[in-house]
Every structure is written in C-alpha cells, then in structure tokens.
Coordinates of C-alpha atoms in Angstrom, one line a residue:
M1 CA -43.2 29.5 -28.0
D2 CA -46.7 30.6 -28.3
E3 CA -49.4 31.7 -25.5
H4 CA -51.5 28.3 -26.0
Q5 CA -48.3 26.5 -25.1
K6 CA -47.5 28.7 -22.3
G7 CA -51.0 28.6 -20.9
M8 CA -50.8 24.8 -21.1
L9 CA -47.6 24.6 -19.3
L10 CA -48.6 26.9 -16.6
E11 CA -51.8 25.5 -15.4
C12 CA -50.1 22.0 -15.6
A13 CA -47.6 23.2 -13.5
S14 CA -49.6 24.9 -10.9
K15 CA -51.1 21.5 -9.9
Y16 CA -47.5 20.3 -9.1
P17 CA -46.0 23.0 -6.5
V18 CA -42.3 22.5 -5.3
P19 CA -42.5 21.8 -1.5
K20 CA -40.9 24.3 0.6
G21 CA -37.3 24.2 1.5
V22 CA -36.7 21.5 -0.8
K23 CA -33.9 21.5 -3.2
I24 CA -32.8 18.3 -5.4
S25 CA -30.1 17.8 -7.6
Y26 CA -29.4 15.6 -10.1
G27 CA -27.7 12.5 -9.4
T28 CA -25.5 9.6 -11.1
A29 CA -28.7 8.7 -13.2
G30 CA -31.5 10.8 -12.5
F31 CA -33.4 12.4 -9.0
R32 CA -34.0 10.4 -6.1
A33 CA -35.6 11.7 -2.9
D34 CA -38.5 10.3 -0.4
A35 CA -41.2 9.8 -2.5
S36 CA -43.6 12.3 -0.9
I37 CA -41.8 15.4 -2.2
L38 CA -41.4 14.0 -5.6
S39 CA -44.3 14.9 -7.7
S40 CA -43.1 18.2 -9.1
T41 CA -39.8 17.0 -9.7
V42 CA -41.4 14.2 -11.6
F43 CA -43.6 16.0 -13.8
R44 CA -40.9 18.5 -14.7
V45 CA -38.9 15.5 -15.8
G46 CA -41.6 14.7 -18.1
I47 CA -41.3 18.2 -19.7
L48 CA -37.6 17.5 -20.2
A49 CA -38.2 14.0 -21.9
A50 CA -41.0 15.7 -23.9
L51 CA -38.2 18.3 -24.9
R52 CA -35.7 15.6 -25.2
S53 CA -38.1 14.2 -27.5
L54 CA -38.5 17.0 -29.7
K55 CA -35.2 18.0 -29.9
T56 CA -33.8 14.3 -30.7
K57 CA -36.9 13.4 -33.1
S58 CA -36.7 9.8 -31.5
V59 CA -38.5 8.3 -28.7
I60 CA -37.2 8.8 -25.3
G61 CA -37.9 6.7 -22.2
L62 CA -38.7 7.9 -18.5
M63 CA -38.5 5.3 -15.7
I64 CA -40.1 5.8 -11.7
T65 CA -37.7 4.0 -9.7
A66 CA -35.4 4.5 -7.0
S67 CA -33.0 0.9 -7.6
H68 CA -31.7 -0.5 -4.7
N69 CA -33.1 2.6 -2.1
Q70 CA -35.7 1.7 0.8
I71 CA -39.4 1.3 -0.5
S72 CA -40.3 5.0 0.9
D73 CA -37.9 6.7 -1.7
N74 CA -38.5 6.9 -5.4
G75 CA -37.0 8.3 -8.4
V76 CA -36.8 9.1 -12.2
K77 CA -34.6 8.4 -14.9
I78 CA -34.6 9.4 -18.7
A79 CA -33.5 6.7 -21.1
D80 CA -32.0 8.9 -24.4
P81 CA -32.5 7.4 -27.8
S82 CA -29.7 5.0 -27.7
G83 CA -31.2 3.6 -24.6
G84 CA -28.5 4.7 -22.6
M85 CA -28.7 7.5 -19.8
L86 CA -29.8 11.3 -20.6
T87 CA -26.6 13.0 -22.3
Q88 CA -24.6 14.9 -19.5
D89 CA -25.2 17.8 -21.4
W90 CA -28.3 18.3 -20.3
E91 CA -28.1 17.4 -16.6
P92 CA -27.9 21.2 -15.3
F93 CA -31.1 22.1 -17.5
A94 CA -32.4 19.0 -15.7
D95 CA -31.4 20.3 -12.2
L96 CA -32.9 24.1 -12.9
L97 CA -36.0 22.5 -13.9
A98 CA -36.2 20.5 -10.8
N99 CA -35.7 23.6 -8.7
A100 CA -37.4 26.3 -10.5
P101 CA -39.5 28.1 -7.9
D102 CA -42.8 28.7 -9.4
P103 CA -44.9 28.2 -12.6
Q104 CA -43.4 31.5 -14.4
N105 CA -40.0 31.3 -13.7
L106 CA -40.5 27.2 -15.1
V107 CA -42.2 28.5 -18.3
K108 CA -39.3 31.2 -18.5
L109 CA -36.6 28.2 -18.2
I110 CA -38.4 26.0 -20.7
S111 CA -38.8 29.3 -23.1
E112 CA -34.9 29.9 -22.8
F113 CA -33.9 26.5 -23.3
A114 CA -35.6 25.7 -26.4
K115 CA -34.4 28.7 -27.8
K116 CA -30.8 27.6 -26.9
E117 CA -31.4 24.3 -28.4
N118 CA -33.6 25.1 -31.1
I119 CA -36.1 23.1 -30.2
S120 CA -39.7 23.8 -32.1
F121 CA -43.0 23.9 -30.4
G122 CA -46.9 23.8 -31.1
G123 CA -46.9 20.1 -32.7
V124 CA -44.5 21.0 -35.6
Y125 CA -42.9 17.9 -34.8
S126 CA -44.3 15.1 -32.3
A127 CA -42.7 13.3 -29.5
E128 CA -43.2 10.5 -27.7
V129 CA -42.2 9.2 -24.5
L130 CA -42.2 5.6 -23.1
L131 CA -43.3 4.9 -19.4
G132 CA -42.0 2.8 -16.8
R133 CA -42.0 2.3 -13.5
D134 CA -41.0 -0.5 -10.6
T135 CA -43.3 -2.2 -8.0
R136 CA -42.9 0.5 -5.2
P137 CA -46.7 1.6 -4.0
S138 CA -45.7 5.4 -5.1
G139 CA -45.0 4.6 -8.4
E140 CA -48.8 4.9 -9.8
S141 CA -49.1 8.4 -8.9
L142 CA -45.8 9.6 -9.6
L143 CA -46.3 8.2 -13.2
E144 CA -49.2 10.1 -13.8
A145 CA -47.3 13.1 -12.8
A146 CA -44.8 12.5 -15.4
R147 CA -47.8 11.8 -18.0
H148 CA -48.9 15.4 -17.0
G149 CA -45.3 16.6 -17.4
I150 CA -45.3 15.3 -20.7
N151 CA -48.6 16.0 -21.8
S152 CA -48.1 19.8 -21.3
V153 CA -46.1 19.9 -24.1
V154 CA -48.4 20.1 -27.4
G155 CA -47.7 17.4 -29.6
A156 CA -46.1 15.3 -27.0
V157 CA -47.5 11.4 -26.2
A158 CA -46.8 9.5 -23.0
T159 CA -47.2 5.6 -24.2
D160 CA -47.2 3.5 -20.6
M161 CA -45.6 0.3 -20.9
G162 CA -46.3 -0.8 -17.4
I163 CA -44.3 -2.3 -14.7
L164 CA -40.7 -3.1 -15.7
T165 CA -37.3 -3.2 -14.8
T166 CA -35.2 -0.3 -15.5
P167 CA -33.1 -2.2 -18.0
Q168 CA -36.5 -3.3 -20.2
L169 CA -37.6 0.3 -20.7
H170 CA -33.9 1.4 -21.6
W171 CA -34.1 -1.9 -24.0
M172 CA -37.4 -0.8 -25.3
V173 CA -36.5 2.8 -26.2
R174 CA -33.0 1.4 -27.6
Y175 CA -34.9 -1.1 -30.2
R176 CA -37.7 1.1 -30.8
N177 CA -35.7 4.0 -32.2
K178 CA -33.9 1.1 -34.5
G179 CA -37.4 0.5 -35.8
K180 CA -37.6 -2.7 -34.5
S181 CA -40.6 -4.3 -32.5
S182 CA -40.0 -3.3 -29.1
L183 CA -43.1 -4.9 -26.7
E184 CA -42.1 -7.1 -23.1
S185 CA -42.5 -9.9 -25.0
D186 CA -40.2 -9.1 -27.6
Y187 CA -37.3 -8.6 -24.6
F188 CA -38.2 -11.9 -23.3
T189 CA -38.1 -13.7 -26.8
Q190 CA -34.6 -12.2 -27.5
L191 CA -33.1 -13.1 -24.4
S192 CA -34.7 -16.9 -24.2
N193 CA -33.4 -17.2 -28.1
A194 CA -29.8 -16.1 -27.5
F195 CA -29.2 -18.2 -24.4
R196 CA -30.6 -21.3 -25.8
C197 CA -28.1 -20.5 -29.0
L198 CA -25.3 -20.0 -26.3
M199 CA -26.2 -23.6 -24.9
N200 CA -26.0 -25.6 -28.2
Y201 CA -22.9 -24.0 -28.6
I202 CA -21.2 -25.3 -25.7
P203 CA -18.4 -27.8 -26.0
R204 CA -19.7 -31.5 -26.3
E205 CA -17.2 -32.2 -23.3
M206 CA -19.2 -29.9 -21.2
T207 CA -22.9 -31.0 -21.9
T208 CA -22.6 -34.0 -19.8
S209 CA -21.9 -32.3 -16.5
E210 CA -25.3 -31.0 -14.9
M211 CA -25.0 -27.8 -13.0
D212 CA -27.3 -27.6 -9.4
E213 CA -30.2 -25.3 -9.7
L214 CA -29.5 -21.3 -9.4
I215 CA -31.5 -19.6 -6.4
V216 CA -31.8 -16.2 -7.0
D217 CA -32.9 -13.4 -4.6
G218 CA -35.1 -11.1 -5.8
A219 CA -35.3 -8.2 -3.5
N220 CA -38.8 -8.4 -3.6
G221 CA -39.0 -6.3 -6.5
V222 CA -40.0 -5.9 -10.0
G223 CA -36.8 -8.5 -11.3
G224 CA -38.3 -12.0 -9.4
E225 CA -41.3 -10.8 -10.8
K226 CA -40.0 -10.7 -14.4
L227 CA -37.5 -13.8 -13.7
E228 CA -40.7 -15.8 -13.0
V229 CA -41.4 -15.1 -16.9
V230 CA -37.7 -15.9 -18.1
K231 CA -37.7 -19.3 -16.2
K232 CA -40.8 -20.4 -17.7
T233 CA -38.8 -20.0 -21.1
L234 CA -35.7 -22.6 -20.1
S235 CA -35.9 -25.6 -19.8
S236 CA -32.1 -26.0 -19.7
L237 CA -31.9 -23.6 -16.4
V238 CA -33.4 -24.6 -13.3
I239 CA -34.2 -21.6 -11.3
Q240 CA -35.3 -21.3 -7.8
I241 CA -36.6 -17.6 -6.9
R242 CA -37.2 -16.6 -3.1
N243 CA -37.8 -12.9 -2.4
S244 CA -39.8 -12.6 -5.8
G245 CA -42.2 -9.4 -4.7
R246 CA -45.4 -11.8 -4.3
E247 CA -47.5 -10.0 -1.7
G248 CA -46.7 -10.8 1.9
E249 CA -43.2 -12.6 1.1
G250 CA -41.6 -9.4 2.4
V251 CA -40.4 -5.7 1.7
L252 CA -38.3 -4.6 -1.0
N253 CA -34.9 -4.4 -0.7
Q254 CA -35.2 -4.5 2.9
G255 CA -32.8 -7.4 4.2
V256 CA -32.3 -8.5 0.6
G257 CA -31.1 -7.7 -2.8
A258 CA -27.9 -7.0 -4.7
D259 CA -26.9 -3.8 -2.4
F260 CA -27.5 -5.4 0.9
V261 CA -25.5 -8.8 0.4
Q262 CA -22.7 -6.7 -1.4
K263 CA -22.4 -4.2 1.4
E264 CA -22.9 -6.4 4.2
K265 CA -21.6 -9.8 2.8
I266 CA -24.3 -12.0 4.8
V267 CA -27.4 -13.6 3.4
P268 CA -30.1 -12.3 2.2
S269 CA -33.7 -13.1 4.6
G270 CA -35.3 -16.2 3.3
F271 CA -31.6 -17.7 2.8
G272 CA -29.5 -19.6 5.5
Q273 CA -27.5 -22.8 6.4
I274 CA -29.8 -25.2 4.1
D275 CA -28.1 -23.1 1.1
V276 CA -24.3 -23.9 2.4
G277 CA -22.4 -23.9 -0.5
K278 CA -24.9 -23.6 -3.3
R279 CA -25.1 -21.2 -6.4
C280 CA -26.7 -18.2 -5.5
A281 CA -27.6 -14.6 -7.3
S282 CA -28.7 -11.4 -5.7
L283 CA -30.6 -8.8 -7.9
D284 CA -31.3 -5.2 -6.8
G285 CA -35.0 -3.7 -6.6
D286 CA -35.1 -2.5 -10.4
A287 CA -33.2 -5.6 -11.5
D288 CA -30.4 -3.2 -13.1
R289 CA -27.5 -5.0 -11.0
F290 CA -26.7 -8.4 -9.6
V291 CA -23.9 -10.4 -7.3
Y292 CA -23.5 -13.9 -7.0
F293 CA -22.5 -15.4 -3.4
H294 CA -22.5 -18.9 -1.8
V295 CA -23.3 -19.5 1.9
L296 CA -20.1 -20.6 4.1
P297 CA -21.1 -23.4 6.7
G298 CA -21.2 -22.0 10.3
S299 CA -24.2 -20.2 12.4
N300 CA -23.3 -16.4 11.4
N301 CA -24.7 -16.8 7.6
K302 CA -21.6 -15.4 6.3
I303 CA -21.2 -15.2 2.6
E304 CA -18.3 -15.6 0.0
L305 CA -19.3 -12.9 -2.1
V306 CA -18.8 -13.0 -6.2
D307 CA -19.0 -9.2 -7.1
G308 CA -19.3 -7.0 -10.3
D309 CA -15.2 -7.2 -10.3
K310 CA -15.8 -11.0 -10.7
I311 CA -18.6 -11.1 -13.1
L312 CA -16.3 -8.7 -15.5
S313 CA -13.6 -11.2 -15.4
L314 CA -15.6 -14.0 -16.1
F315 CA -17.1 -12.3 -19.1
A316 CA -13.7 -10.6 -20.3
L317 CA -12.0 -14.3 -20.3
F318 CA -14.9 -15.7 -22.2
I319 CA -14.6 -13.1 -24.8
K320 CA -11.1 -13.0 -24.9
Q321 CA -11.2 -16.7 -25.7
Q322 CA -13.6 -16.3 -28.4
L323 CA -11.1 -13.7 -29.9
A324 CA -8.1 -16.0 -29.8
I325 CA -10.0 -18.4 -31.7
L326 CA -10.6 -16.0 -34.5
N327 CA -7.9 -14.6 -34.9
K328 CA -5.8 -18.0 -35.3
E329 CA -7.6 -17.7 -39.0
D330 CA -7.5 -14.3 -40.3
G331 CA -5.6 -12.5 -38.0
H332 CA -8.3 -9.6 -37.6
Q333 CA -7.0 -7.4 -34.7
V334 CA -10.5 -6.7 -32.2
H335 CA -9.9 -3.7 -29.7
L336 CA -11.4 -4.9 -26.7
G337 CA -11.2 -2.9 -23.8
I338 CA -12.1 -3.3 -20.1
V339 CA -13.1 -0.1 -18.2
Q340 CA -13.4 -0.2 -14.3
T341 CA -13.3 3.2 -11.7
A342 CA -10.5 3.2 -9.1
Y343 CA -13.0 1.5 -6.8
A344 CA -12.3 -1.8 -8.8
N345 CA -10.6 -4.3 -6.6
G346 CA -6.6 -3.9 -7.1
A347 CA -6.7 -7.8 -7.7
S348 CA -9.2 -7.7 -10.3
T349 CA -7.3 -5.1 -12.1
D350 CA -4.0 -6.9 -11.9
Y351 CA -6.0 -10.2 -12.9
L352 CA -7.1 -8.5 -16.2
K353 CA -3.7 -6.9 -16.8
K354 CA -2.2 -10.5 -16.7
L355 CA -4.7 -12.0 -19.3
G356 CA -3.0 -9.0 -21.5
L357 CA -6.4 -7.1 -21.8
E358 CA -6.0 -3.3 -21.9
V359 CA -7.6 -1.7 -18.6
A360 CA -9.1 2.0 -18.5
L361 CA -10.3 3.7 -15.3
T362 CA -13.0 6.4 -15.3
P363 CA -14.2 8.7 -13.0
T364 CA -17.2 7.0 -10.6
G365 CA -20.8 6.7 -12.4
V366 CA -22.2 4.4 -14.8
K367 CA -22.4 7.4 -17.4
Y368 CA -18.5 7.7 -17.6
L369 CA -17.9 3.6 -18.0
H370 CA -20.5 3.5 -20.7
E371 CA -18.9 6.5 -22.9
K372 CA -15.5 5.3 -22.6
A373 CA -16.6 1.4 -23.2
C374 CA -18.3 2.8 -26.6
E375 CA -14.8 3.5 -27.6
Y376 CA -13.9 -0.1 -28.5
D377 CA -14.8 -2.8 -30.2
I378 CA -15.9 -5.0 -27.9
G379 CA -16.0 -2.4 -24.0
I380 CA -16.8 -4.6 -21.2
Y381 CA -17.4 -2.0 -18.0
F382 CA -18.6 -3.1 -14.2
E383 CA -18.6 -1.6 -10.7
A384 CA -18.3 -3.7 -7.5
N385 CA -21.5 -3.4 -7.1
G386 CA -22.6 -5.6 -10.0
H387 CA -23.7 -2.4 -12.6
G388 CA -22.1 -2.8 -15.8
T389 CA -22.7 -4.8 -19.3
I390 CA -20.6 -5.2 -22.8
L391 CA -21.1 -3.1 -25.5
F392 CA -20.2 -4.1 -29.2
S393 CA -19.5 -1.5 -32.1
A394 CA -22.1 -1.5 -35.1
S395 CA -18.9 -2.1 -37.1
F396 CA -17.4 -4.9 -35.4
L397 CA -21.4 -6.9 -35.4
S398 CA -21.0 -5.9 -39.3
W399 CA -17.7 -8.0 -39.3
L400 CA -19.1 -10.5 -37.3
E401 CA -21.8 -10.9 -39.6
N402 CA -20.1 -10.7 -42.4
R403 CA -17.3 -13.3 -41.3
N404 CA -20.2 -15.7 -40.2
K405 CA -21.6 -15.6 -43.6
E406 CA -18.0 -16.3 -45.2
I407 CA -16.9 -19.1 -43.1
A408 CA -21.1 -20.8 -43.6
S409 CA -20.1 -21.3 -47.4
S410 CA -16.7 -23.0 -46.6
S411 CA -16.3 -26.5 -45.4
D412 CA -13.4 -25.5 -42.8
G413 CA -13.1 -23.6 -39.5
L414 CA -16.2 -25.1 -37.4
E415 CA -14.1 -24.0 -34.4
Q416 CA -14.0 -20.2 -35.6
Q417 CA -17.8 -20.4 -36.9
L418 CA -18.6 -21.7 -33.4
S419 CA -17.0 -18.3 -31.8
V420 CA -18.3 -16.1 -34.1
K421 CA -21.8 -17.1 -33.3
R422 CA -20.9 -17.2 -29.7
L423 CA -20.5 -13.7 -30.2
L424 CA -23.2 -12.6 -32.2
A425 CA -25.3 -14.3 -29.2
V426 CA -23.8 -12.6 -26.5
S427 CA -24.5 -9.3 -28.4
E428 CA -28.1 -10.1 -28.2
L429 CA -28.0 -11.9 -24.8
I430 CA -26.2 -8.8 -23.0
N431 CA -28.3 -5.4 -22.8
Q432 CA -25.8 -3.1 -24.7
A433 CA -28.6 -0.4 -23.5
V434 CA -27.5 -0.3 -19.7
G435 CA -26.6 -3.0 -17.4
D436 CA -29.5 -5.7 -16.9
A437 CA -29.4 -8.2 -14.0
L438 CA -32.0 -10.6 -16.1
S439 CA -29.8 -10.7 -19.0
G440 CA -26.2 -10.8 -16.9
V441 CA -27.6 -13.9 -14.8
L442 CA -28.4 -15.7 -18.2
L443 CA -24.9 -14.9 -19.3
V444 CA -22.7 -15.9 -16.4
E445 CA -24.9 -19.2 -16.2
V446 CA -24.0 -20.2 -19.6
I447 CA -20.2 -19.4 -19.2
L448 CA -19.8 -21.5 -16.0
R449 CA -21.4 -24.3 -17.9
H450 CA -19.3 -23.5 -21.0
M451 CA -16.2 -23.6 -18.9
G452 CA -17.5 -26.6 -16.6
W453 CA -16.8 -24.2 -13.7
S454 CA -18.3 -24.4 -10.0
I455 CA -19.0 -21.0 -8.1
Q456 CA -16.4 -21.5 -6.2
R457 CA -14.1 -22.4 -9.4
W458 CA -15.1 -19.0 -10.6
N459 CA -14.5 -17.2 -7.0
E460 CA -10.8 -18.7 -7.3
L461 CA -9.6 -16.5 -10.3
Y462 CA -8.1 -14.5 -8.0
Q463 CA -8.1 -13.2 -4.3
D464 CA -9.4 -9.6 -3.6
L465 CA -7.3 -7.6 -1.7
P466 CA -8.5 -6.1 2.0
S467 CA -9.8 -2.5 1.7
R468 CA -12.0 0.1 3.3
Q469 CA -14.1 2.5 2.8
L470 CA -14.4 5.8 5.1
K471 CA -16.0 9.1 4.8
V472 CA -15.4 12.5 6.4
K473 CA -17.7 14.7 7.0
V474 CA -16.3 18.7 5.6
M475 CA -17.4 22.0 5.1
D476 CA -17.3 22.1 1.6
R477 CA -16.9 18.8 -0.8
T478 CA -15.9 20.8 -3.7
A479 CA -12.7 22.2 -1.8
V480 CA -11.4 18.5 -3.7
V481 CA -10.7 18.7 -7.0
T482 CA -8.9 15.1 -8.3
A483 CA -7.5 13.9 -11.7
N484 CA -6.2 10.7 -13.4
A485 CA -10.4 9.5 -12.8
E486 CA -10.3 10.4 -9.1
T487 CA -6.9 8.6 -8.7
G488 CA -5.3 11.8 -7.4
V489 CA -5.8 14.8 -5.4
V490 CA -5.3 18.4 -7.7
K491 CA -6.3 20.7 -4.7
P492 CA -5.9 21.6 -1.9
T493 CA -2.2 21.4 -2.5
G494 CA -0.3 19.2 0.0
L495 CA -3.0 16.5 0.5
Q496 CA -2.2 14.5 -2.3
E497 CA 1.3 14.3 -0.8
A498 CA 0.5 13.7 2.5
I499 CA -1.6 10.2 1.0
N500 CA 1.6 9.4 -0.8
C501 CA 3.7 9.1 2.3
E502 CA 1.2 7.3 4.0
V503 CA 0.5 4.7 1.3
A504 CA 4.2 4.3 1.1
K505 CA 4.1 3.0 4.9
Y506 CA 2.7 -0.2 3.4
T507 CA 2.9 -3.4 0.8
M508 CA 0.4 -3.8 -2.0
R509 CA -1.2 -0.8 -0.9
R510 CA -3.1 2.2 -2.5
S511 CA -5.5 4.9 -1.5
F512 CA -7.3 7.5 -2.9
V513 CA -10.4 10.2 -1.7
R514 CA -13.0 11.6 -3.7
P515 CA -15.8 14.1 -3.1
S516 CA -19.2 12.7 -2.8
G517 CA -21.8 13.9 -5.3
T518 CA -24.4 14.6 -2.9
E519 CA -23.2 15.4 0.4
D520 CA -20.4 17.4 1.8
V521 CA -18.0 14.2 2.8
I522 CA -14.8 13.0 1.4
R523 CA -15.0 9.4 0.3
V524 CA -11.7 7.5 1.3
Y525 CA -10.9 3.9 0.1
A526 CA -8.1 2.2 0.9
E527 CA -6.2 -1.2 -0.3
A528 CA -3.7 -3.2 1.6
S529 CA -2.0 -6.4 1.9
T530 CA -4.0 -7.4 5.5
Q531 CA -7.7 -6.2 6.1
E532 CA -5.2 -4.4 9.5
E533 CA -3.1 -2.3 7.1
A534 CA -5.9 -1.4 4.8
D535 CA -8.0 -0.3 8.3
N536 CA -5.0 1.9 9.6
L537 CA -4.2 3.1 5.8
A538 CA -7.9 4.3 5.5
K539 CA -8.1 6.1 9.1
S540 CA -4.6 7.7 8.5
V541 CA -5.7 9.3 5.1
A542 CA -9.3 10.3 6.4
Q543 CA -7.1 12.2 9.2
H544 CA -5.1 14.1 6.5
V545 CA -8.6 14.8 4.9
D546 CA -9.7 16.1 8.1
H547 CA -7.1 17.9 9.0
F548 CA -7.1 20.1 5.8
L549 CA -10.7 20.2 5.0
G550 CA -12.8 19.2 8.2
F551 CA -14.4 21.4 10.8
G552 CA -11.3 21.1 12.9
S553 CA -9.4 22.9 10.4
S554 CA -10.8 26.4 10.4

C-alpha cells in the first residue's frame, strides 16, 4: 500500500470515528444496530466491499437494511460475486475492521489483510460495488458513509442502484457477474415472464377454477412498493396490497410484517374479521422472507399460520412431482435435497421423509443452509421464519436445457416436456441468490393453482407439533459447544445426558439447546405431542441449563 492510498484511508476514516464504548459484532448476514451508532461501521464495510471486489475481480453488493428490525435500527449486508452472502472466511476480518479503535489501527489492519490476501492497491485492478438501501429514514446518510468507504480505495467505484429489496440487490450482483443485464427492470421482467410461463403450463383441468385474490401485508416497507410494480404486469393474479409503506399509512415493521405474524400468530395491522378464511401473505421489511396465513373466525384476530416449513413442503412436493414425470421416461437420477435446521417443526421433517426425500440438517443461519443446498442438483431450504429459496446446479440446468431440445425435436413426450419447461421456469422465477419474498409468493401462487388447492388444503399437509422456545441467561454462552447441527451438547459434560432424561419422559418429543450468536443466553427448544408437554419439557431443560451454566451455578 503506497502513501497516497494510506493518506486517503486516514483522511476519510477520520470523518467516521467509532462511537465510544461501542463494540459491534458481525451477525448471520452482516452488522445491525441502532442507526445512530452505525456510520463508522458502514463506512468500514464500504472499504471491505471494495477489497472484496479487488480480491475476486468481480462486482460486489452492499445493502443498507435492518430487515425485520424496528425502524430506528439499520444495518449493512455484503453480497458476494455469486449473489450470496459474504464468504464466512472474511467474517472475522469484518469484525476486526468494524472495531478498529482509530484510523491508524484501521489502516494497519487493512494493509496486513491485503498483504495476506494478495490484494493489489493503486488502481491495478478496478473495483465496483453496487449499493442499495431500503426505505428507512437513516438509509440515505448511511449509504453516503458506505460510498465514502468505497471511494477511499483507489480505483473503486460505487454505483447507487436506489431503493431496493435486499433480494433485488443480490440478484443484480449475481446477474452482473454473469455478464447479463441487471437493471431493476430486468428483475421485474424475469419474474413476470417466468410466472406467466408457469401459469401457461398449469394442467388444463385446473385452469377453469378461479382463485380468490391474494391479500398481502407489505410491512410498511420496500416490499409493498415493489409488489405494486409486479402487480401491474400480471393480469392473471389479483393482489390487494395493504401496509404498502405509503406515507402516513403506518410504521415499518411495527405490528406488521412476516416476523410479527410468525411470532405473535395474530393478524397484522390493517387485517381483521373481514378477512376470515381469505388467503393472506406477509412480507418482512426488506422482503427477503414471507409467510402465509388465514384469519380465524372470532374477535381475537387469531390466525392459522402457514410458515416457512409449509412453504418448503409445498415447493418440495411440486418439484418431486415434476422429477417423477421426467424419470418415467429416461430414468435420469436427479439428486434432490431438502435442507432444514433443528428449529424446523418435527412434523415437517417427518412429512418430507415420508415423501421419500433426503433431508439434511445444518446449524442455524441461512449461510449454512445455502451452502448445504449447493451440494445438490436441486437444493431447497427454508427456515420457519419464511427465509429460503430453491437452488439449481449449473450442470442440472444444462441437462434440462438439452433435454428440452431433445423432446422438442420429437413428437412424443408432451407430459415430460411440460415438466422440463416447468422446472426451467421455476429456476427463472425463484431468486437463486438469496431468499426473496416477491419471487417466493409468485411461486406459491402458481403451485396452488397447479394443485387446485386453497390455503386451507395446503395447510393440511401435516399438523405442526406443539413447541416452546425459552432462553436462559448465562455468564458465558461459549461454555456450550454443540454438534450434529446443534442437536447435541458436547460441552459441558453431563448436560446432554440431563436433557436426554427429560426428553424420555414424553411422547413424540425432542429438545435441544444452543448458544445465542449475539448475547449471553442459551436458547432452549422443545417439542412434544401436546402444548402442555412441550412447555413442561422446555422448562425442565431450561432448569438444567441454569444449573450447569446459570448465575446460580457458580
């Protein structure tokens, strides 16, 4: 690193001092905190994004969002060249970068890291970072901090893509690095075209039955705004959007959104008894997750939730059906894998296994799910919170394209050809970079039409087992070490045995504990055949955790 580059970094960093007493940690997908203390972090992540672009010689994305958090929070995420999340190898550096106490330490850290990673400064290679932000009031100033961070690296260029959903920015990075046009209009065109294709391939006997309109809760965020654009391009899908984020309509994520609906299991603001039985969906603040629900009759505004586990099950069933049609003729074996975490309801896992599907478990966190899903020809992953997607391997897509040409040149195999076309259209409709509420909702809608199902019929795929989640405050969460995708405790010795003894007292039961990623608490999950048993099991396991690790244990 030459003196000119050092000088630029020192000068720019001095404008973004780290707030006193603040230490921030890289979470599942980036940094997130109260917006008032984030400027220095976002500035430094701008530098990180530029370094990542220089390292990979690819376009990188930087998104300003705090997803489902309250409006006073904000955050920053990095999109890697594939459109996925920042490689886990760089997460420790991101932590160090964000917490370097002063500009001199920051420059020293960057210099050492660049040397280790063989990153060349001085404009030898150009770097480009695409910037996006959601609708939070703090987004504009934080985006400027990110721009300054990027521009403090010689040869790096920041390109502002405007107000976007998080998945849109990830999609843009993915397609830009493929050498394809990646404007927001291209995103909308791809979704609309793929949706129309799938609608055209619905079995003829299903096209006669009309479906009621879909009512969508936009969480007063960017997703509602973007869904308005999609809605105009799709005459075959009637969507009513509430909580769209228009000024004066409501507050972002406050009493609305997928996170609120999933956790509270009551209607979001703007919904009520007039919606009883209707098909409803709820997006989160940056539209990277979604859930469905229908309102139950009565005055308490309770809902029947159709969560990410059921969305995954619907997608898996549809994909399995299309592959079964393909396999009738040529017997080509496609490796289809379903990826869940231990938090997936046990009934969903049982249902998927009874379908004959391969189910793999990973530790909690989308980055682990996504990485595992990449191992299959088709990998489907979802968390119960509604974050997930379907991944198609490049080799399988190539096979599908070739198969499509082969069938088209013969007069036979109409059914098989339709399955090939459906799978290719799904690969275009679903966002393979990251979970995307807009593309996910469109895929749900077309599959429900394909099946001829109401939301009630969909929800009857299986009955969720009652569950309970608790958390126990501890002195040191790192004292708990887990294995087997967080389903078993390795340390402290004896805790897993105590959990096993509690679990053995109940039927259709399981329980596991895992350390929180951000606070000194141990999270407890329990399932059983009744809610009372799930509550009692969770409470008993929590007491063991407290005995081994709680404040009374010393």
